[in-house]
Structures are given as structure tokens and as C-alpha cells.
mmCIF file of C-alpha atoms in Angstrom:
data_model
loop_
_atom_site.group_PDB
_atom_site.id
_atom_site.type_symbol
_atom_site.label_atom_id
_atom_site.label_comp_id
_atom_site.label_asym_id
_atom_site.label_seq_id
_atom_site.Cartn_x
_atom_site.Cartn_y
_atom_site.Cartn_z
ATOM 1 C CA MET A 573 35.038 -14.824 38.994
ATOM 2 C CA THR A 574 31.249 -15.224 39.085
ATOM 3 C CA LEU A 575 29.384 -14.423 42.309
ATOM 4 C CA ILE A 576 27.481 -17.385 43.250
ATOM 5 C CA THR A 577 24.071 -16.076 44.714
ATOM 6 C CA GLU A 578 21.971 -18.375 46.872
ATOM 7 C CA PRO A 579 19.364 -19.491 44.185
ATOM 8 C CA ASP A 580 22.223 -20.415 41.844
ATOM 9 C CA THR A 581 23.395 -22.477 44.730
ATOM 10 C CA ARG A 582 19.997 -24.230 45.216
ATOM 11 C CA GLU A 583 19.671 -24.848 41.528
ATOM 12 C CA ARG A 584 23.298 -26.293 41.504
ATOM 13 C CA ILE A 585 22.170 -28.852 44.268
ATOM 14 C CA LEU A 586 19.067 -29.732 42.434
ATOM 15 C CA LEU A 587 20.812 -30.601 39.176
ATOM 16 C CA VAL A 588 23.754 -32.411 40.773
ATOM 17 C CA ALA A 589 21.008 -34.309 42.909
ATOM 18 C CA GLU A 590 18.911 -35.182 39.622
ATOM 19 C CA ARG A 591 21.850 -36.413 37.729
ATOM 20 C CA LEU A 592 22.681 -38.765 40.747
ATOM 21 C CA PHE A 593 19.211 -39.774 41.254
ATOM 22 C CA ARG A 594 19.249 -40.718 37.463
ATOM 23 C CA GLN A 595 22.544 -42.642 37.384
ATOM 24 C CA ILE A 596 22.824 -44.142 40.841
ATOM 25 C CA GLY A 597 19.222 -44.223 41.973
ATOM 26 C CA TYR A 598 17.629 -42.191 44.928
ATOM 27 C CA ARG A 599 17.884 -44.603 47.532
ATOM 28 C CA LYS A 600 21.576 -45.151 47.198
ATOM 29 C CA THR A 601 22.471 -41.282 46.656
ATOM 30 C CA THR A 602 23.369 -39.527 49.806
ATOM 31 C CA VAL A 603 23.548 -35.834 50.685
ATOM 32 C CA ALA A 604 27.168 -36.583 51.276
ATOM 33 C CA ASP A 605 27.382 -37.794 47.493
ATOM 34 C CA MET A 606 25.766 -34.623 46.211
ATOM 35 C CA ALA A 607 28.374 -32.447 48.319
ATOM 36 C CA LYS A 608 31.270 -34.261 47.078
ATOM 37 C CA GLU A 609 30.230 -33.804 43.626
ATOM 38 C CA LEU A 610 29.389 -30.012 44.415
ATOM 39 C CA ARG A 611 32.506 -29.519 46.434
ATOM 40 C CA MET A 612 30.662 -28.293 49.565
ATOM 41 C CA SER A 613 30.283 -29.884 52.658
ATOM 42 C CA PRO A 614 27.100 -31.544 53.532
ATOM 43 C CA ALA A 615 26.484 -29.168 56.006
ATOM 44 C CA ASN A 616 26.372 -26.435 53.344
ATOM 45 C CA VAL A 617 23.854 -28.550 51.244
ATOM 46 C CA TYR A 618 21.662 -28.648 54.349
ATOM 47 C CA ARG A 619 21.494 -24.865 54.523
ATOM 48 C CA PHE A 620 19.520 -25.152 51.402
ATOM 49 C CA PHE A 621 17.615 -28.127 52.138
ATOM 50 C CA ASP A 622 16.411 -29.553 55.245
ATOM 51 C CA SER A 623 16.810 -33.179 53.863
ATOM 52 C CA LYS A 624 17.307 -35.593 51.169
ATOM 53 C CA LYS A 625 13.463 -35.804 51.115
ATOM 54 C CA ALA A 626 13.351 -31.914 50.430
ATOM 55 C CA ILE A 627 15.908 -32.273 48.025
ATOM 56 C CA TYR A 628 14.035 -35.294 46.081
ATOM 57 C CA GLU A 629 10.930 -32.722 46.261
ATOM 58 C CA GLY A 630 12.696 -30.067 44.361
ATOM 59 C CA VAL A 631 13.683 -32.555 41.883
ATOM 60 C CA ALA A 632 10.385 -33.995 41.395
ATOM 61 C CA ARG A 633 8.629 -30.623 41.067
ATOM 62 C CA GLY A 634 11.387 -29.518 38.364
ATOM 63 C CA LEU A 635 10.552 -32.816 36.628
ATOM 64 C CA VAL A 636 6.693 -32.530 36.683
ATOM 65 C CA GLY A 637 6.592 -28.723 36.100
ATOM 66 C CA GLU A 638 8.216 -28.933 32.880
ATOM 67 C CA VAL A 639 4.975 -31.281 31.679
ATOM 68 C CA GLU A 640 2.791 -28.723 33.334
ATOM 69 C CA ALA A 641 4.378 -25.783 31.357
ATOM 70 C CA ALA A 642 3.769 -27.886 28.209
ATOM 71 C CA ALA A 643 0.213 -28.267 29.150
ATOM 72 C CA GLN A 644 -0.201 -24.700 30.220
ATOM 73 C CA ALA A 645 1.444 -23.200 27.110
ATOM 74 C CA ILE A 646 -1.117 -25.486 24.852
ATOM 75 C CA GLU A 647 -4.135 -24.379 27.254
ATOM 76 C CA LYS A 648 -3.374 -20.859 26.317
ATOM 77 C CA ALA A 649 -2.293 -21.394 22.444
ATOM 78 C CA GLU A 650 -4.759 -20.815 19.244
ATOM 79 C CA GLY A 651 -6.879 -23.466 17.716
ATOM 80 C CA SER A 652 -9.951 -25.480 18.381
ATOM 81 C CA PRO A 653 -10.520 -26.646 22.072
ATOM 82 C CA ALA A 654 -10.697 -30.346 20.671
ATOM 83 C CA THR A 655 -7.514 -29.805 18.780
ATOM 84 C CA ARG A 656 -5.718 -28.604 21.805
ATOM 85 C CA LEU A 657 -7.214 -31.151 23.919
ATOM 86 C CA ARG A 658 -5.775 -33.823 21.775
ATOM 87 C CA GLU A 659 -2.192 -32.169 21.587
ATOM 88 C CA MET A 660 -2.211 -31.653 25.443
ATOM 89 C CA MET A 661 -3.006 -35.335 26.196
ATOM 90 C CA THR A 662 -0.806 -36.505 23.719
ATOM 91 C CA THR A 663 2.199 -34.034 24.799
ATOM 92 C CA ILE A 664 1.738 -35.439 28.624
ATOM 93 C CA ASN A 665 1.654 -39.214 27.593
ATOM 94 C CA ARG A 666 4.678 -38.559 25.695
ATOM 95 C CA MET A 667 6.717 -36.522 28.277
ATOM 96 C CA ASN A 668 5.584 -38.910 30.795
ATOM 97 C CA THR A 669 6.582 -41.738 28.612
ATOM 98 C CA GLU A 670 10.133 -40.489 27.902
ATOM 99 C CA ARG A 671 10.591 -39.463 31.629
ATOM 100 C CA TYR A 672 9.609 -42.365 33.443
ATOM 101 C CA VAL A 673 9.531 -45.353 31.447
ATOM 102 C CA GLY A 674 11.800 -48.016 30.839
ATOM 103 C CA ASP A 675 14.642 -46.603 33.166
ATOM 104 C CA ALA A 676 14.593 -48.313 36.374
ATOM 105 C CA LYS A 677 16.144 -45.473 38.130
ATOM 106 C CA MET A 678 13.195 -43.178 37.190
ATOM 107 C CA HIS A 679 10.890 -45.956 38.117
ATOM 108 C CA GLU A 680 12.057 -45.694 41.400
ATOM 109 C CA MET A 681 11.502 -41.957 41.501
ATOM 110 C CA VAL A 682 8.112 -42.449 40.497
ATOM 111 C CA GLU A 683 7.549 -45.021 43.287
ATOM 112 C CA ILE A 684 8.816 -42.909 45.742
ATOM 113 C CA ALA A 685 6.348 -40.248 44.700
ATOM 114 C CA VAL A 686 3.627 -42.515 44.869
ATOM 115 C CA ASP A 687 4.628 -44.085 48.137
ATOM 116 C CA GLU A 688 5.929 -41.460 50.282
ATOM 117 C CA ASN A 689 5.420 -37.947 48.489
ATOM 118 C CA TRP A 690 1.830 -38.046 47.409
ATOM 119 C CA HIS A 691 1.430 -34.427 47.721
ATOM 120 C CA VAL A 692 3.979 -33.893 44.882
ATOM 121 C CA CYS A 693 1.791 -36.102 42.751
ATOM 122 C CA ILE A 694 -1.506 -34.496 44.034
ATOM 123 C CA ALA A 695 -0.326 -30.967 43.358
ATOM 124 C CA HIS A 696 0.868 -32.069 39.831
ATOM 125 C CA MET A 697 -2.656 -33.743 38.883
ATOM 126 C CA GLN A 698 -4.381 -30.682 40.192
ATOM 127 C CA VAL A 699 -2.453 -28.348 37.656
ATOM 128 C CA ILE A 700 -2.759 -30.993 34.874
ATOM 129 C CA THR A 701 -6.602 -31.247 35.746
ATOM 130 C CA GLU A 702 -6.763 -27.444 35.864
ATOM 131 C CA SER A 703 -5.075 -27.105 32.304
ATOM 132 C CA ILE A 704 -7.595 -29.524 31.048
ATOM 133 C CA ALA A 705 -10.386 -27.933 32.536
ATOM 134 C CA GLY A 706 -9.343 -24.692 31.035
ATOM 135 C CA VAL A 707 -9.600 -26.085 27.370
ATOM 136 C CA ILE A 708 -12.860 -27.767 28.437
ATOM 137 C CA ALA A 709 -14.467 -24.500 29.749
ATOM 138 C CA GLN A 710 -12.981 -22.639 26.147
ATOM 139 C CA GLY A 711 -15.027 -25.376 24.191
ATOM 140 C CA ALA A 712 -17.930 -25.416 26.305
ATOM 141 C CA ALA A 713 -18.157 -21.514 25.944
ATOM 142 C CA SER A 714 -17.766 -21.804 22.171
ATOM 143 C CA GLY A 715 -20.329 -24.792 21.883
ATOM 144 C CA GLU A 716 -17.916 -26.944 20.595
ATOM 145 C CA PHE A 717 -18.334 -29.167 23.938
ATOM 146 C CA HIS A 718 -21.502 -30.135 25.707
ATOM 147 C CA VAL A 719 -20.573 -30.013 29.490
ATOM 148 C CA THR A 720 -22.422 -28.630 32.348
ATOM 149 C CA ASP A 721 -19.901 -29.039 35.113
ATOM 150 C CA VAL A 722 -16.261 -28.128 33.616
ATOM 151 C CA LEU A 723 -14.288 -29.234 36.780
ATOM 152 C CA THR A 724 -16.404 -32.878 36.869
ATOM 153 C CA ALA A 725 -15.519 -33.062 33.151
ATOM 154 C CA ALA A 726 -12.081 -32.519 33.615
ATOM 155 C CA LEU A 727 -11.674 -35.187 36.330
ATOM 156 C CA CYS A 728 -13.467 -37.769 34.270
ATOM 157 C CA VAL A 729 -11.202 -36.500 31.498
ATOM 158 C CA CYS A 730 -8.036 -37.077 33.300
ATOM 159 C CA THR A 731 -9.550 -40.545 34.790
ATOM 160 C CA ALA A 732 -10.482 -41.777 31.428
ATOM 161 C CA MET A 733 -6.616 -41.344 30.221
ATOM 162 C CA MET A 734 -5.080 -42.641 33.482
ATOM 163 C CA ARG A 735 -3.431 -45.573 31.191
ATOM 164 C CA PHE A 736 -1.693 -42.777 29.130
ATOM 165 C CA PHE A 737 -0.825 -40.532 31.985
ATOM 166 C CA HIS A 738 0.140 -42.206 34.980
ATOM 167 C CA PRO A 739 3.568 -43.324 34.791
ATOM 168 C CA GLN A 740 3.120 -46.648 36.418
ATOM 169 C CA MET A 741 0.155 -47.633 34.410
ATOM 170 C CA ILE A 742 2.061 -46.595 31.087
ATOM 171 C CA ALA A 743 4.861 -48.822 31.851
ATOM 172 C CA GLN A 744 2.287 -51.550 33.081
ATOM 173 C CA CYS A 745 0.358 -51.860 29.885
ATOM 174 C CA ALA A 746 2.766 -50.908 27.674
ATOM 175 C CA ASP A 747 2.567 -54.389 25.928
ATOM 176 C CA LYS A 748 -0.927 -55.038 26.847
ATOM 177 C CA GLN A 749 -4.157 -55.194 24.461
ATOM 178 C CA GLY A 750 -5.838 -51.640 24.599
ATOM 179 C CA PRO A 751 -7.018 -48.829 22.531
ATOM 180 C CA THR A 752 -4.376 -46.570 21.039
ATOM 181 C CA ILE A 753 -4.147 -43.318 22.455
ATOM 182 C CA ASP A 754 -6.049 -41.689 19.626
ATOM 183 C CA HIS A 755 -8.643 -43.955 19.866
ATOM 184 C CA GLN A 756 -9.078 -43.361 23.636
ATOM 185 C CA ILE A 757 -8.769 -39.491 22.963
ATOM 186 C CA ASP A 758 -11.687 -40.079 20.498
ATOM 187 C CA PHE A 759 -13.855 -41.675 23.147
ATOM 188 C CA VAL A 760 -12.715 -38.943 25.741
ATOM 189 C CA LEU A 761 -14.046 -36.213 23.085
ATOM 190 C CA ALA A 762 -17.327 -37.860 22.391
ATOM 191 C CA GLY A 763 -17.864 -37.908 26.072
ATOM 192 C CA LEU A 764 -17.241 -34.137 26.238
ATOM 193 C CA GLY A 765 -19.991 -34.072 23.683
ATOM 194 C CA SER A 766 -17.511 -32.844 20.705
ATOM 195 C CA ARG A 767 -19.189 -33.274 17.199
ATOM 196 C CA LYS A 768 -16.774 -34.707 15.076
ATOM 197 C CA MET B 1206 -17.314 -92.675 54.061
ATOM 198 C CA THR B 1207 -17.272 -90.585 51.166
ATOM 199 C CA LEU B 1208 -15.166 -91.411 48.376
ATOM 200 C CA ILE B 1209 -12.907 -88.634 47.431
ATOM 201 C CA THR B 1210 -12.767 -88.145 43.770
ATOM 202 C CA GLU B 1211 -9.741 -86.256 42.005
ATOM 203 C CA PRO B 1212 -11.761 -83.212 41.179
ATOM 204 C CA ASP B 1213 -12.730 -82.905 44.612
ATOM 205 C CA THR B 1214 -8.873 -83.034 45.762
ATOM 206 C CA ARG B 1215 -8.103 -80.203 43.361
ATOM 207 C CA GLU B 1216 -11.000 -78.154 44.853
ATOM 208 C CA ARG B 1217 -9.691 -78.815 48.240
ATOM 209 C CA ILE B 1218 -6.128 -78.289 47.580
ATOM 210 C CA LEU B 1219 -7.577 -74.725 45.997
ATOM 211 C CA LEU B 1220 -9.647 -73.724 49.167
ATOM 212 C CA VAL B 1221 -6.931 -74.727 51.727
ATOM 213 C CA ALA B 1222 -4.549 -72.720 49.438
ATOM 214 C CA GLU B 1223 -6.849 -69.713 49.235
ATOM 215 C CA ARG B 1224 -7.283 -69.698 52.926
ATOM 216 C CA LEU B 1225 -3.548 -69.800 53.571
ATOM 217 C CA PHE B 1226 -2.656 -67.338 51.056
ATOM 218 C CA ARG B 1227 -5.298 -64.895 53.100
ATOM 219 C CA GLN B 1228 -3.946 -65.800 56.300
ATOM 220 C CA ILE B 1229 -0.297 -66.002 55.880
ATOM 221 C CA GLY B 1230 0.415 -64.483 52.448
ATOM 222 C CA TYR B 1231 1.374 -66.028 49.388
ATOM 223 C CA ARG B 1232 5.066 -65.799 49.772
ATOM 224 C CA LYS B 1233 5.342 -67.301 52.971
ATOM 225 C CA THR B 1234 3.076 -70.347 52.502
ATOM 226 C CA THR B 1235 4.581 -73.503 51.515
ATOM 227 C CA VAL B 1236 3.328 -76.315 49.509
ATOM 228 C CA ALA B 1237 4.129 -78.332 52.967
ATOM 229 C CA ASP B 1238 1.702 -76.066 54.905
ATOM 230 C CA MET B 1239 -0.884 -77.019 52.583
ATOM 231 C CA ALA B 1240 -0.148 -80.816 52.514
ATOM 232 C CA LYS B 1241 -0.255 -80.500 56.179
ATOM 233 C CA GLU B 1242 -3.466 -78.707 56.685
ATOM 234 C CA LEU B 1243 -4.835 -81.222 54.210
ATOM 235 C CA ARG B 1244 -3.290 -84.325 55.909
ATOM 236 C CA MET B 1245 -1.684 -85.496 52.552
ATOM 237 C CA SER B 1246 1.943 -85.779 51.693
ATOM 238 C CA PRO B 1247 3.594 -82.782 49.560
ATOM 239 C CA ALA B 1248 4.045 -85.364 46.937
ATOM 240 C CA ASN B 1249 0.354 -85.997 46.756
ATOM 241 C CA VAL B 1250 -0.292 -82.313 46.226
ATOM 242 C CA TYR B 1251 2.181 -82.463 43.483
ATOM 243 C CA ARG B 1252 0.109 -85.101 41.540
ATOM 244 C CA PHE B 1253 -2.495 -82.220 40.830
ATOM 245 C CA PHE B 1254 -0.361 -79.250 40.642
ATOM 246 C CA ASP B 1255 3.128 -78.803 39.212
ATOM 247 C CA SER B 1256 4.124 -76.024 41.374
ATOM 248 C CA LYS B 1257 3.184 -73.885 43.914
ATOM 249 C CA LYS B 1258 2.733 -71.163 41.173
ATOM 250 C CA ALA B 1259 0.420 -73.699 39.414
ATOM 251 C CA ILE B 1260 -1.690 -73.365 42.671
ATOM 252 C CA TYR B 1261 -1.337 -69.695 42.708
ATOM 253 C CA GLU B 1262 -3.005 -69.394 39.331
ATOM 254 C CA GLY B 1263 -6.018 -72.071 40.166
ATOM 255 C CA VAL B 1264 -6.860 -69.855 43.251
ATOM 256 C CA ALA B 1265 -6.721 -66.618 41.234
ATOM 257 C CA ARG B 1266 -8.505 -68.051 38.418
ATOM 258 C CA GLY B 1267 -11.312 -68.796 41.151
ATOM 259 C CA LEU B 1268 -11.058 -65.337 42.347
ATOM 260 C CA VAL B 1269 -11.471 -63.545 39.036
ATOM 261 C CA GLY B 1270 -13.763 -66.009 37.846
ATOM 262 C CA GLU B 1271 -16.381 -64.911 40.442
ATOM 263 C CA VAL B 1272 -16.139 -61.575 38.810
ATOM 264 C CA GLU B 1273 -16.540 -62.881 35.330
ATOM 265 C CA ALA B 1274 -19.508 -64.658 36.157
ATOM 266 C CA ALA B 1275 -21.232 -61.888 37.894
ATOM 267 C CA ALA B 1276 -20.263 -59.524 34.615
ATOM 268 C CA GLN B 1277 -21.722 -62.377 32.287
ATOM 269 C CA ALA B 1278 -25.001 -62.490 34.490
ATOM 270 C CA ILE B 1279 -25.381 -59.085 33.986
ATOM 271 C CA GLU B 1280 -24.540 -59.072 30.435
ATOM 272 C CA LYS B 1281 -27.357 -61.809 29.793
ATOM 273 C CA ALA B 1282 -29.960 -59.949 31.907
ATOM 274 C CA GLU B 1283 -32.881 -57.916 30.810
ATOM 275 C CA GLY B 1284 -33.361 -54.319 30.885
ATOM 276 C CA SER B 1285 -31.486 -51.202 28.725
ATOM 277 C CA PRO B 1286 -27.815 -51.599 27.809
ATOM 278 C CA ALA B 1287 -26.962 -48.259 29.644
ATOM 279 C CA THR B 1288 -28.672 -49.706 32.845
ATOM 280 C CA ARG B 1289 -26.746 -52.903 32.502
ATOM 281 C CA LEU B 1290 -23.550 -51.100 31.497
ATOM 282 C CA ARG B 1291 -23.665 -48.988 34.605
ATOM 283 C CA GLU B 1292 -24.900 -52.093 36.834
ATOM 284 C CA MET B 1293 -21.998 -54.277 35.395
ATOM 285 C CA MET B 1294 -19.399 -51.356 36.074
ATOM 286 C CA THR B 1295 -20.446 -50.699 39.474
ATOM 287 C CA THR B 1296 -20.506 -54.415 40.292
ATOM 288 C CA ILE B 1297 -16.725 -54.952 39.174
ATOM 289 C CA ASN B 1298 -15.659 -51.942 41.404
ATOM 290 C CA ARG B 1299 -17.643 -53.461 44.298
ATOM 291 C CA MET B 1300 -16.099 -57.090 43.901
ATOM 292 C CA ASN B 1301 -12.588 -56.066 43.255
ATOM 293 C CA THR B 1302 -12.633 -53.498 46.181
ATOM 294 C CA GLU B 1303 -13.863 -55.957 48.490
ATOM 295 C CA ARG B 1304 -11.499 -58.594 47.648
ATOM 296 C CA TYR B 1305 -8.520 -57.059 46.908
ATOM 297 C CA VAL B 1306 -8.545 -53.546 48.667
ATOM 298 C CA GLY B 1307 -7.450 -52.965 52.594
ATOM 299 C CA ASP B 1308 -5.881 -56.355 52.804
ATOM 300 C CA ALA B 1309 -2.090 -56.782 52.508
ATOM 301 C CA LYS B 1310 -2.362 -60.144 51.881
ATOM 302 C CA MET B 1311 -4.753 -59.776 49.005
ATOM 303 C CA HIS B 1312 -2.609 -56.858 47.768
ATOM 304 C CA GLU B 1313 0.342 -59.396 47.587
ATOM 305 C CA MET B 1314 -1.796 -61.662 45.536
ATOM 306 C CA VAL B 1315 -2.484 -58.760 42.978
ATOM 307 C CA GLU B 1316 1.063 -57.638 42.766
ATOM 308 C CA ILE B 1317 2.394 -61.405 42.186
ATOM 309 C CA ALA B 1318 -0.498 -61.462 39.145
ATOM 310 C CA VAL B 1319 0.880 -58.152 37.964
ATOM 311 C CA ASP B 1320 4.476 -58.643 38.389
ATOM 312 C CA GLU B 1321 4.500 -62.488 37.416
ATOM 313 C CA ASN B 1322 1.809 -63.805 36.495
ATOM 314 C CA TRP B 1323 0.215 -61.509 33.756
ATOM 315 C CA HIS B 1324 -1.547 -64.116 31.570
ATOM 316 C CA VAL B 1325 -3.990 -64.330 34.357
ATOM 317 C CA CYS B 1326 -4.766 -60.789 34.546
ATOM 318 C CA ILE B 1327 -5.087 -60.882 30.517
ATOM 319 C CA ALA B 1328 -7.495 -63.684 30.336
ATOM 320 C CA HIS B 1329 -9.183 -61.774 33.131
ATOM 321 C CA MET B 1330 -9.345 -58.646 31.361
ATOM 322 C CA GLN B 1331 -10.420 -60.071 27.923
ATOM 323 C CA VAL B 1332 -13.509 -61.914 29.488
ATOM 324 C CA ILE B 1333 -14.493 -58.452 31.108
ATOM 325 C CA THR B 1334 -13.889 -56.644 27.851
ATOM 326 C CA GLU B 1335 -16.169 -59.025 26.118
ATOM 327 C CA SER B 1336 -18.855 -58.748 28.568
ATOM 328 C CA ILE B 1337 -18.832 -54.882 28.317
ATOM 329 C CA ALA B 1338 -18.493 -55.553 24.277
ATOM 330 C CA GLY B 1339 -21.610 -57.842 24.454
ATOM 331 C CA VAL B 1340 -23.741 -55.106 26.207
ATOM 332 C CA ILE B 1341 -22.219 -52.197 23.772
ATOM 333 C CA ALA B 1342 -23.247 -54.430 20.913
ATOM 334 C CA GLN B 1343 -26.734 -54.759 22.325
ATOM 335 C CA GLY B 1344 -26.939 -50.818 22.922
ATOM 336 C CA ALA B 1345 -25.452 -50.238 19.110
ATOM 337 C CA ALA B 1346 -28.254 -52.676 17.733
ATOM 338 C CA SER B 1347 -31.172 -50.940 19.596
ATOM 339 C CA GLY B 1348 -29.511 -47.432 18.368
ATOM 340 C CA GLU B 1349 -29.240 -46.625 22.361
ATOM 341 C CA PHE B 1350 -25.594 -46.186 21.496
ATOM 342 C CA HIS B 1351 -23.814 -44.790 18.776
ATOM 343 C CA VAL B 1352 -20.472 -46.867 17.948
ATOM 344 C CA THR B 1353 -19.166 -48.137 15.108
ATOM 345 C CA ASP B 1354 -16.378 -50.678 16.372
ATOM 346 C CA VAL B 1355 -17.793 -52.493 19.596
ATOM 347 C CA LEU B 1356 -14.414 -54.116 20.112
ATOM 348 C CA THR B 1357 -12.679 -50.584 20.343
ATOM 349 C CA ALA B 1358 -15.395 -48.744 22.348
ATOM 350 C CA ALA B 1359 -15.318 -51.693 24.738
ATOM 351 C CA LEU B 1360 -11.110 -51.215 24.908
ATOM 352 C CA CYS B 1361 -11.932 -47.662 25.683
ATOM 353 C CA VAL B 1362 -14.691 -48.161 28.072
ATOM 354 C CA CYS B 1363 -12.366 -50.443 30.361
ATOM 355 C CA THR B 1364 -9.453 -48.408 29.896
ATOM 356 C CA ALA B 1365 -11.774 -44.930 30.973
ATOM 357 C CA MET B 1366 -12.565 -47.136 34.337
ATOM 358 C CA MET B 1367 -9.054 -48.376 35.052
ATOM 359 C CA ARG B 1368 -9.580 -46.245 38.430
ATOM 360 C CA PHE B 1369 -12.286 -47.986 39.356
ATOM 361 C CA PHE B 1370 -11.423 -51.492 37.954
ATOM 362 C CA HIS B 1371 -7.696 -52.090 38.750
ATOM 363 C CA PRO B 1372 -7.468 -53.231 42.103
ATOM 364 C CA GLN B 1373 -3.947 -51.322 42.307
ATOM 365 C CA MET B 1374 -5.706 -48.319 41.112
ATOM 366 C CA ILE B 1375 -8.530 -48.540 43.593
ATOM 367 C CA ALA B 1376 -6.063 -48.724 46.567
ATOM 368 C CA GLN B 1377 -3.967 -45.929 45.399
ATOM 369 C CA CYS B 1378 -6.638 -43.785 44.233
ATOM 370 C CA ALA B 1379 -9.007 -44.206 47.195
ATOM 371 C CA ASP B 1380 -8.425 -41.332 49.042
ATOM 372 C CA LYS B 1381 -7.461 -38.760 46.123
ATOM 373 C CA GLN B 1382 -9.433 -36.131 44.379
ATOM 374 C CA GLY B 1383 -11.310 -37.549 41.502
ATOM 375 C CA PRO B 1384 -14.734 -38.402 39.821
ATOM 376 C CA THR B 1385 -17.365 -40.504 41.526
ATOM 377 C CA ILE B 1386 -17.997 -43.706 40.067
ATOM 378 C CA ASP B 1387 -21.439 -42.450 38.813
ATOM 379 C CA HIS B 1388 -19.979 -39.376 37.296
ATOM 380 C CA GLN B 1389 -17.217 -41.526 35.497
ATOM 381 C CA ILE B 1390 -20.158 -43.983 34.070
ATOM 382 C CA ASP B 1391 -22.188 -40.810 33.019
ATOM 383 C CA PHE B 1392 -19.030 -39.900 30.905
ATOM 384 C CA VAL B 1393 -18.414 -43.373 29.679
ATOM 385 C CA LEU B 1394 -22.076 -43.755 28.400
ATOM 386 C CA ALA B 1395 -21.743 -40.148 26.965
ATOM 387 C CA GLY B 1396 -18.375 -41.533 25.181
ATOM 388 C CA LEU B 1397 -20.835 -44.210 23.782
ATOM 389 C CA GLY B 1398 -23.203 -41.589 22.465
ATOM 390 C CA SER B 1399 -26.033 -42.545 24.877
ATOM 391 C CA ARG B 1400 -28.923 -40.302 24.970
ATOM 392 C CA LYS B 1401 -29.658 -39.498 28.682
#
């Protein structure tokens, strides 16, 4: 018999919560549903999380954390800054598309983040902006990019990629006229003064 | 006594409809409400517009048409392409902010356009993209911009400005960290190979 420690229980609650949010949606899932799946009392779940909202935030942090880890790994990898910036932006687009688009329940998760949990989004955008800034700083140092203010450049790059990063915009623009992501990345690299 | 011609009646219906949509919202406004304000029978309103949806589209076309006219005037004006592109993009941002942001009823109008009347949005984005393409073509011809494919460049520029053009994004990003519109325009001009 394994000893169940507290961090394990937190993780188990988040795993079950994420599964229920995906299956029946955030709004319809109750803490009692989670407790039942976990064979716990709701009171025990509340020992670990103050509220359903706190559980939501834990699940959301996990989802965006995976994208952040992927971006950070590319920031620290080898290769030219332009190549890694392209790879990072393509990866963010792919992961956000896979996670949030074409699934009504995950749409609901994003809407709740946008409407009620902006600090989760803000923290996530900050981490992504920092990874982009990291690669821009490397390119500025090597002379590959011509940038004076790295943070402003990173904010401009993120903004220019909104159609491909923001889950609501990915969904809304999916079947609309627009540049391919590769064209947009070419344009962004030109904005950074990258030599082709 | 003035003779009321049919085009006048169409215009009067659209004016009254726009006022009611602004006052009580699109969903709550009925064709009967419009008819009452116009001292007409609903049947008479239906002689001019098939449905409330058709009236919505007439009102929406009028609203976006004003932004399009402003963009086209700047496209045809004198001055350097970079200066006019900045002026055009600043104008689109200002007009869309004034029209659609901070007014719940106008938010509703935008949401309906996005959810149910995409062809209005698509036609509008096409006209705006064409005006931007017009100025880019002038800058490419004069050597001020370094662009090989004008349409792709225009689509990239519009996409890069989404935070400042798209009413839902203007509202959502209003109090969030991000570049100023002038920084974003600098970045876009660099993307077009504009010499500072």
C-alpha cells in the first residue's frame, strides 16, 4: 500500500478536475463531482483548494505551463535566433490550436480565463513574452537582429502574432483570409531587422 | 410637403434602426419598434428589408463604411507612404475604439457581426486590406518599402495590427501590457523594410 502524500492529492485533484472539465465542461462540474470521482469527501477537496475557482486556476496553470516549458526549452536550445524564434512561435501556435480549438469544452475554459481569470492569462503572456525576449536578446547580441529595446520588440512580436497565439483568435480566424503563419513569421523577422 | 422617395425611406429606416440598436440593443429591438418610431406599418418596413437581419446588415455596412471611407481618403492623399500608413492605422484604431468599445450595446453589435454576419466583417476587412495594400504598393514603387508581394504584405500588416483594429481585441487588451500603437506601427514599418 502506497502512502498518499499531500502533493500527490493536490495533483490527483487537478487531474480529475481537468478530466471532468474536458468531459462535462467547467460550469457543469461541481466540487462534489470531483470528490466522488476521487472517493473523497468534498470537505477533503476543500482542504487543498479554497474553491472551484482555485481548482480551475490550478488546471489552467498546468495547461499553459506546458506551452511555457516548450517555449523555454527552445529559448535555451542551440541554433540561430531567427530559426529558434520561428520554431518557438510555430510551437505556441500548434499547442494552442491542439488544446483550445475545435473543442467546445476547452473553448469554455478559455472564455472563463478571459472573462474571470485574467491574471492567469497575464502571467502566461508574461512568461511567453520573456521567452521571446530571451531569443531576441540573443539575436541582438549576435548582430542577427537590429533591435534597441528588447522588451518593446518582444511585445510587438507577441502582438503581431495574436492571430496565431490567442485561442479565441485562432478559432475566429481559422477559415478567414489571412497570411500563413510562415508569412507572418517572415514579416515579424523583417520587423526585427533580421537578414534573410 | 416633401415627397418621400424610396431611397429616403430606406435611409430613414436605417437611421431609426441604428438609434434603437444603440439605445436598447439589437436583440431587444423589434421591427415593430422601428415601424412605430417611423409611423409606418411593419409590413411597410418589410417592403424595404426582408428581415431584421437585413436591417442589421444595412446599419453595420454604414458603420464600417465610414471607417473604409476614411482609410480610402488617406490612401489617395499626398505624403509619404510611411506617414500615410501610420495615419491610416491610427485612424482605424481611433474610429473602431470610439464606435465599439466601452458601450455594451455596440459590443453586442460587434458580437453579432462576429457570430452571425461574418460576410459583413469579411467584406470590411477586404476593403481595409485593399487600402493598406494601396499605400504599400505606392511605397514599393517609390522604393520606400522593400516588398515583393504587396497583398501578402498587406495581410501581414493587418494581422500585426489586430490588437488595435479588431473591436473585441481593442476592448480585451485595453488595460493589458502591450506595445503602444506607435511602437507597433514602427515595428510594422520595419517589417515593410521602411528606412527610418
